[in-house]
Short mmCIF file of C-alpha atoms in Angstrom, two decimals:
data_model
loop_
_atom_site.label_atom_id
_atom_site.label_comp_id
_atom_site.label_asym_id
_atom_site.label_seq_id
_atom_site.Cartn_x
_atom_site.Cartn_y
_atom_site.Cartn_z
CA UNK W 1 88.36 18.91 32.25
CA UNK W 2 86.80 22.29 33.04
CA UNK W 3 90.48 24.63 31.42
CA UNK W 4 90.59 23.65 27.88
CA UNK W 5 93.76 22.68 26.59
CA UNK W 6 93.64 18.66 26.66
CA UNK W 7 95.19 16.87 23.20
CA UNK W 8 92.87 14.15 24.10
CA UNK W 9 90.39 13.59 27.00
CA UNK W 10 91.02 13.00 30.57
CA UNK W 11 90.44 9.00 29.87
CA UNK W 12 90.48 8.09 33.65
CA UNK W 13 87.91 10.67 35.37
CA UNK W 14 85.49 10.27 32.49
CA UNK W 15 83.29 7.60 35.10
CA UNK W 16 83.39 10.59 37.38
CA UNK W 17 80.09 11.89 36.94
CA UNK W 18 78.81 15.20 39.73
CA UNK W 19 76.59 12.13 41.22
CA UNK W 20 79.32 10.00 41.88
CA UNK W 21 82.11 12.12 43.32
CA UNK W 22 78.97 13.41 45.54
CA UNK W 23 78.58 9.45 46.64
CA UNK W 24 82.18 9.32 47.43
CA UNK W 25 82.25 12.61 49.56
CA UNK W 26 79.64 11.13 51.66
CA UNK W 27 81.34 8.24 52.53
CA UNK W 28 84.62 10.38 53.51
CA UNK W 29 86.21 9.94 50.42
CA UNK W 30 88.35 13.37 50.17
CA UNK W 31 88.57 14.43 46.53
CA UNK W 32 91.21 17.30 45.39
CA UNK W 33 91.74 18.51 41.74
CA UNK W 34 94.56 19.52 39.65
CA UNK W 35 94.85 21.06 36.12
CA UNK W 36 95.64 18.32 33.30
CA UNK W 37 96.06 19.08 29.94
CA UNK W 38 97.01 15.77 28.95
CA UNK W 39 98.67 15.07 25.66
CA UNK W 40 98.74 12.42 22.93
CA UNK W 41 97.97 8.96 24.32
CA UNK W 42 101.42 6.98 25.80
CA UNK W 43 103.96 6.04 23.22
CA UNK W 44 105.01 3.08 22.36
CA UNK W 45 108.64 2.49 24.34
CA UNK W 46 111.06 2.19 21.65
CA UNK W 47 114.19 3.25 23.45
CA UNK W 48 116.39 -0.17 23.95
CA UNK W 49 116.95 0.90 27.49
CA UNK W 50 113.43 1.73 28.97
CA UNK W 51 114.87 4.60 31.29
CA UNK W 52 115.85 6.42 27.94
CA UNK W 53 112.50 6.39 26.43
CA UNK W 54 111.53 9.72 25.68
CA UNK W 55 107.99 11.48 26.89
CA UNK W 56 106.26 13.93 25.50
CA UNK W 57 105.65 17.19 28.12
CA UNK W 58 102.55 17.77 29.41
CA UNK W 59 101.16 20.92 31.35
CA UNK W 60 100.00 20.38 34.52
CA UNK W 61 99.11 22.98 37.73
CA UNK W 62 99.04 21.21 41.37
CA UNK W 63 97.51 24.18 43.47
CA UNK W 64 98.44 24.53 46.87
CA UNK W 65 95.11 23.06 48.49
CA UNK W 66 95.69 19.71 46.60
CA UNK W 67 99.29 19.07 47.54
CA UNK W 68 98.26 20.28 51.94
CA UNK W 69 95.36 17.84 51.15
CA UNK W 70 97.78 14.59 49.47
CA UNK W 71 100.33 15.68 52.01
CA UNK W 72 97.85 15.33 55.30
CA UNK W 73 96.54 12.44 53.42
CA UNK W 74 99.66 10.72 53.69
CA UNK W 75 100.74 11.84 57.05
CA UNK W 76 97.59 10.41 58.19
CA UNK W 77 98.16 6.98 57.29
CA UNK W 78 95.57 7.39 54.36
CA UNK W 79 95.44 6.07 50.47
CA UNK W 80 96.25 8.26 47.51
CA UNK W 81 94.43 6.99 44.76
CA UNK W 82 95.50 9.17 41.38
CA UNK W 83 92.74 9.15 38.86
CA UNK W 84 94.74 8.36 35.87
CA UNK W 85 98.41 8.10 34.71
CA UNK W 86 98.85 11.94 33.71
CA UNK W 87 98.09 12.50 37.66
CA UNK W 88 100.55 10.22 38.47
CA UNK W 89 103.48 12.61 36.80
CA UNK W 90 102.10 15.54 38.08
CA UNK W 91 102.15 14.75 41.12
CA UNK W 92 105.50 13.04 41.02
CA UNK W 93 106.51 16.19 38.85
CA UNK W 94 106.20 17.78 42.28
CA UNK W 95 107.79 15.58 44.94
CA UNK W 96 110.54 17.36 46.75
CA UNK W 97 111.71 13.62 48.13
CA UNK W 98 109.29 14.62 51.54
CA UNK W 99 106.23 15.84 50.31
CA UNK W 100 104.23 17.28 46.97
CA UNK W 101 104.92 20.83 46.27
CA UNK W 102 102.21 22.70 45.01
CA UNK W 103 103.49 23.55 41.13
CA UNK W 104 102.82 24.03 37.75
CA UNK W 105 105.36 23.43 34.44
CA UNK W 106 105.74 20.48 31.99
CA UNK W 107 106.14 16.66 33.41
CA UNK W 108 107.90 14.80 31.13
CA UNK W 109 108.75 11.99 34.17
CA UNK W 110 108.57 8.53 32.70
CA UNK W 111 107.37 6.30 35.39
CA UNK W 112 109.27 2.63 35.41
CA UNK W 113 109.55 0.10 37.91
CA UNK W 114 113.58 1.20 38.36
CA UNK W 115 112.40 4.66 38.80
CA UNK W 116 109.18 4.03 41.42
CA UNK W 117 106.44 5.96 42.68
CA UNK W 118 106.84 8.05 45.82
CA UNK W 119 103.17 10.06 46.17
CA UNK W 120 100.40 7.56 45.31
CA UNK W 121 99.38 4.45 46.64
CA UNK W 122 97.28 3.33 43.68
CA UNK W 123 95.83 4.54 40.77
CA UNK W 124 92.43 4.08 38.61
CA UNK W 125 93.29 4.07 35.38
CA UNK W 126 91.89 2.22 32.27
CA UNK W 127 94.22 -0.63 30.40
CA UNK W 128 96.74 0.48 28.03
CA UNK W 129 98.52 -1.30 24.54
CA UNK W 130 101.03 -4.09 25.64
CA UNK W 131 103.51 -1.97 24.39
CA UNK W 132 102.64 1.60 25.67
CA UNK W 133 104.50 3.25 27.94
CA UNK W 134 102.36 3.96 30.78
CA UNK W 135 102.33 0.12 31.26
CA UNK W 136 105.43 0.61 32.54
CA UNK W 137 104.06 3.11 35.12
CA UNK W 138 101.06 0.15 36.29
CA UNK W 139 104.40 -2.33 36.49
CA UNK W 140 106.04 0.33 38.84
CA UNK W 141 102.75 0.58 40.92
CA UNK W 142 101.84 -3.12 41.39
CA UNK W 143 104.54 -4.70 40.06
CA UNK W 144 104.42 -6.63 36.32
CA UNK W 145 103.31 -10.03 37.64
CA UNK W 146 99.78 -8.59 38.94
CA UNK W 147 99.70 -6.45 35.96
CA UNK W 148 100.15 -9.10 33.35
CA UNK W 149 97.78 -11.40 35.05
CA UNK W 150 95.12 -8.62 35.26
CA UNK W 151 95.74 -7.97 31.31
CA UNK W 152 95.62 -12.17 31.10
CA UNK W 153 91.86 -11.82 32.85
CA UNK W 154 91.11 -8.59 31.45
CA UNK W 155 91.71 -10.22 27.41
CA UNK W 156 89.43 -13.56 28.73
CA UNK W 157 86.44 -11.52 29.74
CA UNK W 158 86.35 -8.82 27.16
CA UNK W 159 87.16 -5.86 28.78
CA UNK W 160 87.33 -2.86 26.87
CA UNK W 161 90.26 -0.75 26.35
CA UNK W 162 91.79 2.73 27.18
CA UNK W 163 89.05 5.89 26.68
CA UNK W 164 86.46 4.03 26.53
CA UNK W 165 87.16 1.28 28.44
CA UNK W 166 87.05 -0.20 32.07
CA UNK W 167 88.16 1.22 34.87
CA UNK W 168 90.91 -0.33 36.94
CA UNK W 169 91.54 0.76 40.54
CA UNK W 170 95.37 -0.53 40.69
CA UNK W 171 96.88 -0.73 44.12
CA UNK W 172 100.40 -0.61 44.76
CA UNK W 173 102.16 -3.93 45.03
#
């Protein structure tokens, strides 16, 4: 959030405070940054065939250090957690089918369960509308059963929704 730019703000990272990513680099968490500016919030999917749903593109830059640090991450047998779903296509914006490429230009990659994920392993993201189309990207991660039973439990207790909501760390399925 530090290059301005963003339609709306970085929903995921916002429980990211300076004390927190400190906490999580002590206890070997690795943490590598990107450029976002992330547009308006996921559409509603109104295409009849989900893989024709249209996205809107956002601007993204995946500098070189962050795609040798997701790339050793992997090679190492490690988890890529994303921090949010704008991450997600970035990074996937920039997946040569081996490894990320660092990169910068417009992702307009929809993320489906047909289509997959090939550079994270999970993501923490807050909840989205039934109907929005980066549900369809949490489906694709951890598959729609888990997902629908976490919005089933999620609805029960009260959690709250999207930017201001909870936090979610989803794991892929």
């Amino acid at each position: 959030a530090a290059v301005p730019g963003s339609a709306e703000m970085p929903s995921a990272g916002r429980p990211f405070t300076s004390r927190l990513l400190h906490r999580l680099r002590q206890r070997g968490v690795g943490v590598a940054g990107l450029v976002l500016h992330t547009g308006v919030s996921s559409l509603e999917v109104e295409s009849a065939v989900l893989e024709d749903h249209p996205m809107l593109a956002e601007p993204f830059v995946v500098p070189a250090r962050t795609a040798q640090r997701v790339n050793a991450a992997r090679a190492a047998g490690r988890r890529v957690i994303a921090v949010g779903t704008t991450v997600v296509r970035a990074l996937e914006s920039v997946w040569d089918g081996r490894q990320v490429q660092a990169g910068r230009g417009f992702t307009r990659v929809f993320i489906h369960p047909q289509r997959g994920v090939a550079t994270i392993d999970g993501l923490i993201s807050g909840f989205h509308d039934p109907l929005a189309s980066h549900l369809a990207m949490l489906y694709a991660v951890a598959g729609q059963a888990l997902i629908r039973d976490a919005y089933r439990e999620a609805v029960e207790h009260g959690y709250l929704w999207h930017e201001f909501g909870d936090s979610h760390l989803i794991l892929r399925g």
